[in-house]
């Protein structure tokens, strides 16, 4: 019998957002470097593949006011990760950096710098924006439409790779001339080939364009498919797109972002999960979530009362800096049906409909659930999103990781030094 | 009396590029042992080597007290990213960050971006001033006590203490507020070389530390007086500025007599001031210029950091310490404290509470 498929694990440091339980007494600073050190070192103790940071480019707004509960304060990713390279040895370091509001030469240089300074542990999570609201913080504004931002991102990644490949593996630098639709650059790249050849490229997003872009250019895709069936469908779809680009299924790792709640027993874990949901969906957050669907000021509604009788405003600009998911009228209809069927208040409805807790149970149950997803080809691994900072990963590493190791589905020690080696990705072929 | 002003010393740790952190860490630790105010790492998009801010972020957790001042260019970068990265360096270093604002003047740099041709240097320094201005506004845009964690009302921050900066410059605009909470120093330290005309005005208006390249104490004093006068014209207290003579030093032949020019000062070379001689004579020069009130201190660029920084710290600095002209330890924890600069209050907090700036 062959060895079971190996799982990949990463840790996300979310900062303050709508899943963060900052009111818990165990919740520490969301910005002090010591918090980042604790979570990163815990992940490394658990022999995780990498540590993952989101980025913030504009504080979100809600009804014309700064949204005081979602993405409130974040450090700049690459700078924190360079510092974390000093206090970790093997852990991969993944920065989310927008391809819309950066330039390839500068970002390729910063990523190559992180890869050198960390000894081959850098990763770049490529995201894009078509959001003029976010663009108001930048020289070039938010002029790209949805289609253009992916063509720009694809050209951005390929241009970065041209720069990384401009040094031969023997250390000879050669000038780069790139003349494309979005970028025209000429000159010499000043950083020699990085330890990983190219930093690992991660892509986040679920649209058809996003899947195609990941299939053509990414090493890891970060998804949100929470159920086994949805995960398997996504996995098959994305892996099936690779051949068209001359790539093998194992060249792209599929890693959903998941939350988890542990307890000594499954029942206790469920109780913990219910309590966490109540804290995540505070009365204030319940109204905010409702307003994100309705696009209207609903601040006068009682979170413990019924859903609004009025319909959502599909053209609303009440929420800024966050994409409204789906058709608001359809979402509202679904919420109303659920609320009426079960007799739920606004807050109870939000708790039921926005659940993000993927794995709840005893350490055994959670380990079995994670292993099942990987064995069933619903995922190659997971990006774990703890609800507490900085200690939210401690129990997972202490109690679940040993069980995954016992099952033979997760490493007991690092066998390589680079993130590519942790992920089982080949060093990119030098294209001189 | 000018001689009572504390002496400030800083050193550049760049040189031929290295691609691992240990090289830079060893130099920064050496400077830290000498209780220097800060180390700098020069940079440009055409300079071979790693991103300077990345290198100093990488060594921040492995150092304790030394200030960390990377060069950050303002011509081809996004001002919002610049302010976020420098604020984050301040967070990861516990309040030891600064940045040396520079401009990119060459066509070679412009062609790496393909967005704009090389612009006249006067325009670039005006823009650099705007980047320094908007950075300071972004650093102020979260009041210090904006994080309230009020469980009763469910608010993590007090949104009344977060402020859009609404900055409209000639070449860019930024809405704000910052995404990074206000850094430990309030505002990381801004450093600008104010020797040339276009840069001096920007330095007088926006810098905390100003470099002056000069070959005589008289010339250094003239630059210092001019910078202070211009700062006052912008409504700043000139005593919140530190003017450091920028000197390239070659201590390669420590046994030799100083260059003949030493009696009247360092030599001019390559647009900068260049000192060649021994560490003891360098200490004499520093003492004489500082005692005469010409400057607040020195920024020393060793031509061979691995060799010369050791001679600076164990020779020149040790002698200055022995003579009680320079401190033997860092009494504070932040770069502002080393420089004797107050932690600024957020302008928005002052405006909100009606206090005088």
PDB file of C-alpha atoms in Angstrom, chain A residues 16 22-24 27-33 55-62 65-69 71-80 82-87 98 101-106 109-110 112-114 116-118 121 133 135-141 152 167 182-192 282 284 288, chain B residues 19-21 24 43-62 74-82 84-86 88-89 91-93 108 110-116 127 131 138 142 147-159 162-164 171-181:
ATOM      1  CA  UNK A  16      -9.110  42.577  13.095  1.00  0.00           C
ATOM      2  CA  UNK A  22     -10.924  40.600  19.859  1.00  0.00           C
ATOM      3  CA  UNK A  23     -13.210  40.908  22.871  1.00  0.00           C
ATOM      4  CA  UNK A  24     -11.923  37.605  24.276  1.00  0.00           C
ATOM      5  CA  UNK A  27      -6.926  38.237  22.555  1.00  0.00           C
ATOM      6  CA  UNK A  28      -3.664  40.161  22.350  1.00  0.00           C
ATOM      7  CA  UNK A  29      -2.391  42.971  20.187  1.00  0.00           C
ATOM      8  CA  UNK A  30      -3.278  42.824  16.507  1.00  0.00           C
ATOM      9  CA  UNK A  31      -0.271  44.969  15.532  1.00  0.00           C
ATOM     10  CA  UNK A  32       2.602  44.469  18.003  1.00  0.00           C
ATOM     11  CA  UNK A  33       5.377  42.462  16.411  1.00  0.00           C
ATOM     12  CA  UNK A  55      -2.888  43.201   3.049  1.00  0.00           C
ATOM     13  CA  UNK A  56      -4.865  46.351   3.626  1.00  0.00           C
ATOM     14  CA  UNK A  57      -4.880  49.239   1.186  1.00  0.00           C
ATOM     15  CA  UNK A  58      -7.797  51.251   2.467  1.00  0.00           C
ATOM     16  CA  UNK A  59      -9.899  51.133   5.588  1.00  0.00           C
ATOM     17  CA  UNK A  60     -13.347  49.964   4.613  1.00  0.00           C
ATOM     18  CA  UNK A  61     -16.271  52.301   4.897  1.00  0.00           C
ATOM     19  CA  UNK A  62     -19.851  51.663   5.718  1.00  0.00           C
ATOM     20  CA  UNK A  65     -18.186  56.099   7.958  1.00  0.00           C
ATOM     21  CA  UNK A  66     -15.048  54.095   8.591  1.00  0.00           C
ATOM     22  CA  UNK A  67     -16.030  50.499   9.261  1.00  0.00           C
ATOM     23  CA  UNK A  68     -14.698  50.102  12.771  1.00  0.00           C
ATOM     24  CA  UNK A  69     -14.904  46.307  12.932  1.00  0.00           C
ATOM     25  CA  UNK A  71      -9.846  45.183   8.526  1.00  0.00           C
ATOM     26  CA  UNK A  72      -9.006  47.779  11.124  1.00  0.00           C
ATOM     27  CA  UNK A  73      -5.245  48.175  11.045  1.00  0.00           C
ATOM     28  CA  UNK A  74      -2.659  45.962   9.447  1.00  0.00           C
ATOM     29  CA  UNK A  75       1.086  46.192   8.973  1.00  0.00           C
ATOM     30  CA  UNK A  76       2.668  46.183   5.529  1.00  0.00           C
ATOM     31  CA  UNK A  77       3.108  42.490   4.672  1.00  0.00           C
ATOM     32  CA  UNK A  78       6.594  42.241   3.182  1.00  0.00           C
ATOM     33  CA  UNK A  79       8.158  44.327   5.944  1.00  0.00           C
ATOM     34  CA  UNK A  80       6.674  42.149   8.695  1.00  0.00           C
ATOM     35  CA  UNK A  82      11.301  40.141   6.512  1.00  0.00           C
ATOM     36  CA  UNK A  83      11.357  40.664  10.261  1.00  0.00           C
ATOM     37  CA  UNK A  84       9.759  37.253  10.861  1.00  0.00           C
ATOM     38  CA  UNK A  85      12.534  35.705   8.771  1.00  0.00           C
ATOM     39  CA  UNK A  86      14.832  36.636  11.661  1.00  0.00           C
ATOM     40  CA  UNK A  87      12.861  34.651  14.243  1.00  0.00           C
ATOM     41  CA  UNK A  98      -1.849  43.814  -4.986  1.00  0.00           C
ATOM     42  CA  UNK A 101      -1.344  49.275  -7.298  1.00  0.00           C
ATOM     43  CA  UNK A 102       2.287  48.159  -7.682  1.00  0.00           C
ATOM     44  CA  UNK A 103       4.908  48.036 -10.453  1.00  0.00           C
ATOM     45  CA  UNK A 104       6.656  44.808 -11.503  1.00  0.00           C
ATOM     46  CA  UNK A 105      10.244  45.994 -11.167  1.00  0.00           C
ATOM     47  CA  UNK A 106       9.813  47.270  -7.631  1.00  0.00           C
ATOM     48  CA  UNK A 109      12.896  43.299  -6.258  1.00  0.00           C
ATOM     49  CA  UNK A 110      11.134  43.303  -2.899  1.00  0.00           C
ATOM     50  CA  UNK A 112      13.485  38.545  -4.386  1.00  0.00           C
ATOM     51  CA  UNK A 113      14.905  40.406  -1.374  1.00  0.00           C
ATOM     52  CA  UNK A 114      12.602  38.487   0.978  1.00  0.00           C
ATOM     53  CA  UNK A 116      17.284  35.947  -0.208  1.00  0.00           C
ATOM     54  CA  UNK A 117      16.890  37.234   3.345  1.00  0.00           C
ATOM     55  CA  UNK A 118      14.791  34.222   4.380  1.00  0.00           C
ATOM     56  CA  UNK A 121      10.969  31.019   1.999  1.00  0.00           C
ATOM     57  CA  UNK A 133     -12.513  53.440  -3.723  1.00  0.00           C
ATOM     58  CA  UNK A 135      -7.579  53.441  -5.798  1.00  0.00           C
ATOM     59  CA  UNK A 136      -8.102  56.803  -4.133  1.00  0.00           C
ATOM     60  CA  UNK A 137      -5.014  56.065  -2.031  1.00  0.00           C
ATOM     61  CA  UNK A 138      -2.789  55.602  -5.082  1.00  0.00           C
ATOM     62  CA  UNK A 139      -1.211  57.602  -7.861  1.00  0.00           C
ATOM     63  CA  UNK A 140      -2.801  55.595 -10.581  1.00  0.00           C
ATOM     64  CA  UNK A 141      -6.229  55.388  -9.043  1.00  0.00           C
ATOM     65  CA  UNK A 152      -2.518  43.152 -15.989  1.00  0.00           C
ATOM     66  CA  UNK A 167      20.184  36.302 -13.866  1.00  0.00           C
ATOM     67  CA  UNK A 182       0.557  47.047 -19.471  1.00  0.00           C
ATOM     68  CA  UNK A 183       4.281  47.383 -18.844  1.00  0.00           C
ATOM     69  CA  UNK A 184       7.262  48.666 -20.761  1.00  0.00           C
ATOM     70  CA  UNK A 185      10.492  48.316 -18.860  1.00  0.00           C
ATOM     71  CA  UNK A 186      14.143  48.138 -19.786  1.00  0.00           C
ATOM     72  CA  UNK A 187      17.250  47.722 -17.696  1.00  0.00           C
ATOM     73  CA  UNK A 188      19.075  45.352 -15.403  1.00  0.00           C
ATOM     74  CA  UNK A 189      17.515  43.627 -12.416  1.00  0.00           C
ATOM     75  CA  UNK A 190      19.784  44.272  -9.449  1.00  0.00           C
ATOM     76  CA  UNK A 191      19.111  41.141  -7.382  1.00  0.00           C
ATOM     77  CA  UNK A 192      20.713  37.810  -8.317  1.00  0.00           C
ATOM     78  CA  UNK A 282     -22.139  40.804  17.937  1.00  0.00           C
ATOM     79  CA  UNK A 284     -23.363  45.523  15.911  1.00  0.00           C
ATOM     80  CA  UNK A 288     -23.491  45.566   9.619  1.00  0.00           C
TER      81      UNK A 288
ATOM     82  CA  UNK B  19      22.747  38.728  -0.190  1.00  0.00           C
ATOM     83  CA  UNK B  20      22.404  37.374   3.314  1.00  0.00           C
ATOM     84  CA  UNK B  21      21.427  39.150   6.494  1.00  0.00           C
ATOM     85  CA  UNK B  24      24.485  43.606   7.741  1.00  0.00           C
ATOM     86  CA  UNK B  43      19.544  52.236  -1.982  1.00  0.00           C
ATOM     87  CA  UNK B  44      18.321  52.981  -5.460  1.00  0.00           C
ATOM     88  CA  UNK B  45      16.586  50.921  -8.115  1.00  0.00           C
ATOM     89  CA  UNK B  46      19.818  50.634 -10.083  1.00  0.00           C
ATOM     90  CA  UNK B  47      22.072  49.861  -7.114  1.00  0.00           C
ATOM     91  CA  UNK B  48      23.106  46.213  -7.088  1.00  0.00           C
ATOM     92  CA  UNK B  49      21.818  44.580  -3.941  1.00  0.00           C
ATOM     93  CA  UNK B  50      18.719  43.891  -1.895  1.00  0.00           C
ATOM     94  CA  UNK B  51      15.969  46.319  -1.021  1.00  0.00           C
ATOM     95  CA  UNK B  52      17.358  48.374   1.880  1.00  0.00           C
ATOM     96  CA  UNK B  53      14.144  48.535   3.875  1.00  0.00           C
ATOM     97  CA  UNK B  54      13.849  44.750   3.597  1.00  0.00           C
ATOM     98  CA  UNK B  55      17.389  44.260   4.918  1.00  0.00           C
ATOM     99  CA  UNK B  56      16.894  46.536   7.912  1.00  0.00           C
ATOM    100  CA  UNK B  57      13.521  44.900   8.680  1.00  0.00           C
ATOM    101  CA  UNK B  58      15.260  41.539   8.590  1.00  0.00           C
ATOM    102  CA  UNK B  59      17.862  42.596  11.149  1.00  0.00           C
ATOM    103  CA  UNK B  60      15.484  44.575  13.390  1.00  0.00           C
ATOM    104  CA  UNK B  61      14.533  41.637  15.664  1.00  0.00           C
ATOM    105  CA  UNK B  62      18.222  40.745  16.092  1.00  0.00           C
ATOM    106  CA  UNK B  74      10.038  58.672  -3.700  1.00  0.00           C
ATOM    107  CA  UNK B  75      10.048  59.116  -7.475  1.00  0.00           C
ATOM    108  CA  UNK B  76       8.695  55.819  -8.758  1.00  0.00           C
ATOM    109  CA  UNK B  77       6.989  54.437  -5.663  1.00  0.00           C
ATOM    110  CA  UNK B  78       3.491  54.843  -4.319  1.00  0.00           C
ATOM    111  CA  UNK B  79       3.506  57.265  -1.371  1.00  0.00           C
ATOM    112  CA  UNK B  80       0.906  55.167   0.456  1.00  0.00           C
ATOM    113  CA  UNK B  81       3.176  52.108   0.247  1.00  0.00           C
ATOM    114  CA  UNK B  82       6.180  54.151   1.411  1.00  0.00           C
ATOM    115  CA  UNK B  84       3.026  51.889   5.309  1.00  0.00           C
ATOM    116  CA  UNK B  85       6.415  50.206   4.941  1.00  0.00           C
ATOM    117  CA  UNK B  86       8.274  52.756   7.079  1.00  0.00           C
ATOM    118  CA  UNK B  88       5.824  48.843   9.750  1.00  0.00           C
ATOM    119  CA  UNK B  89       9.606  49.016  10.161  1.00  0.00           C
ATOM    120  CA  UNK B  91       6.508  48.483  14.563  1.00  0.00           C
ATOM    121  CA  UNK B  92       8.883  45.558  14.020  1.00  0.00           C
ATOM    122  CA  UNK B  93      11.837  47.453  15.519  1.00  0.00           C
ATOM    123  CA  UNK B 108      17.992  54.348 -16.257  1.00  0.00           C
ATOM    124  CA  UNK B 110      12.811  55.722 -15.096  1.00  0.00           C
ATOM    125  CA  UNK B 111      13.112  52.993 -17.754  1.00  0.00           C
ATOM    126  CA  UNK B 112      12.741  50.281 -15.093  1.00  0.00           C
ATOM    127  CA  UNK B 113       9.210  51.568 -14.558  1.00  0.00           C
ATOM    128  CA  UNK B 114       8.274  52.916 -17.949  1.00  0.00           C
ATOM    129  CA  UNK B 115       5.728  55.277 -16.436  1.00  0.00           C
ATOM    130  CA  UNK B 116       7.377  58.675 -16.637  1.00  0.00           C
ATOM    131  CA  UNK B 127       7.468  65.665  -4.998  1.00  0.00           C
ATOM    132  CA  UNK B 131       5.678  62.257  -0.077  1.00  0.00           C
ATOM    133  CA  UNK B 138      -0.790  59.206   7.366  1.00  0.00           C
ATOM    134  CA  UNK B 142      -4.662  57.153  13.603  1.00  0.00           C
ATOM    135  CA  UNK B 147      -7.883  51.424  19.521  1.00  0.00           C
ATOM    136  CA  UNK B 148     -10.463  51.248  22.294  1.00  0.00           C
ATOM    137  CA  UNK B 149     -11.710  47.614  22.337  1.00  0.00           C
ATOM    138  CA  UNK B 150     -15.002  48.701  23.813  1.00  0.00           C
ATOM    139  CA  UNK B 151     -16.827  45.428  24.391  1.00  0.00           C
ATOM    140  CA  UNK B 152     -20.037  47.122  25.527  1.00  0.00           C
ATOM    141  CA  UNK B 153     -20.510  48.979  22.239  1.00  0.00           C
ATOM    142  CA  UNK B 154     -18.743  46.333  20.158  1.00  0.00           C
ATOM    143  CA  UNK B 155     -16.224  48.825  18.769  1.00  0.00           C
ATOM    144  CA  UNK B 156     -12.566  47.870  18.285  1.00  0.00           C
ATOM    145  CA  UNK B 157     -11.546  51.392  17.283  1.00  0.00           C
ATOM    146  CA  UNK B 158     -13.047  54.801  17.846  1.00  0.00           C
ATOM    147  CA  UNK B 159     -13.696  55.930  14.291  1.00  0.00           C
ATOM    148  CA  UNK B 162      -9.208  57.900  12.489  1.00  0.00           C
ATOM    149  CA  UNK B 163      -8.797  60.667   9.920  1.00  0.00           C
ATOM    150  CA  UNK B 164      -8.746  60.851   6.138  1.00  0.00           C
ATOM    151  CA  UNK B 171       1.594  64.383  -9.024  1.00  0.00           C
ATOM    152  CA  UNK B 172      -0.489  62.243  -6.683  1.00  0.00           C
ATOM    153  CA  UNK B 173      -3.307  62.261  -4.198  1.00  0.00           C
ATOM    154  CA  UNK B 174      -4.017  60.114  -1.146  1.00  0.00           C
ATOM    155  CA  UNK B 175      -7.334  59.841   0.601  1.00  0.00           C
ATOM    156  CA  UNK B 176      -6.358  57.997   3.802  1.00  0.00           C
ATOM    157  CA  UNK B 177      -6.436  57.211   6.669  1.00  0.00           C
ATOM    158  CA  UNK B 178      -3.438  54.890   7.002  1.00  0.00           C
ATOM    159  CA  UNK B 179      -4.046  51.162   7.208  1.00  0.00           C
ATOM    160  CA  UNK B 180      -1.142  50.770   9.674  1.00  0.00           C
ATOM    161  CA  UNK B 181      -1.943  52.044  13.172  1.00  0.00           C
TER     162      UNK B 181
END
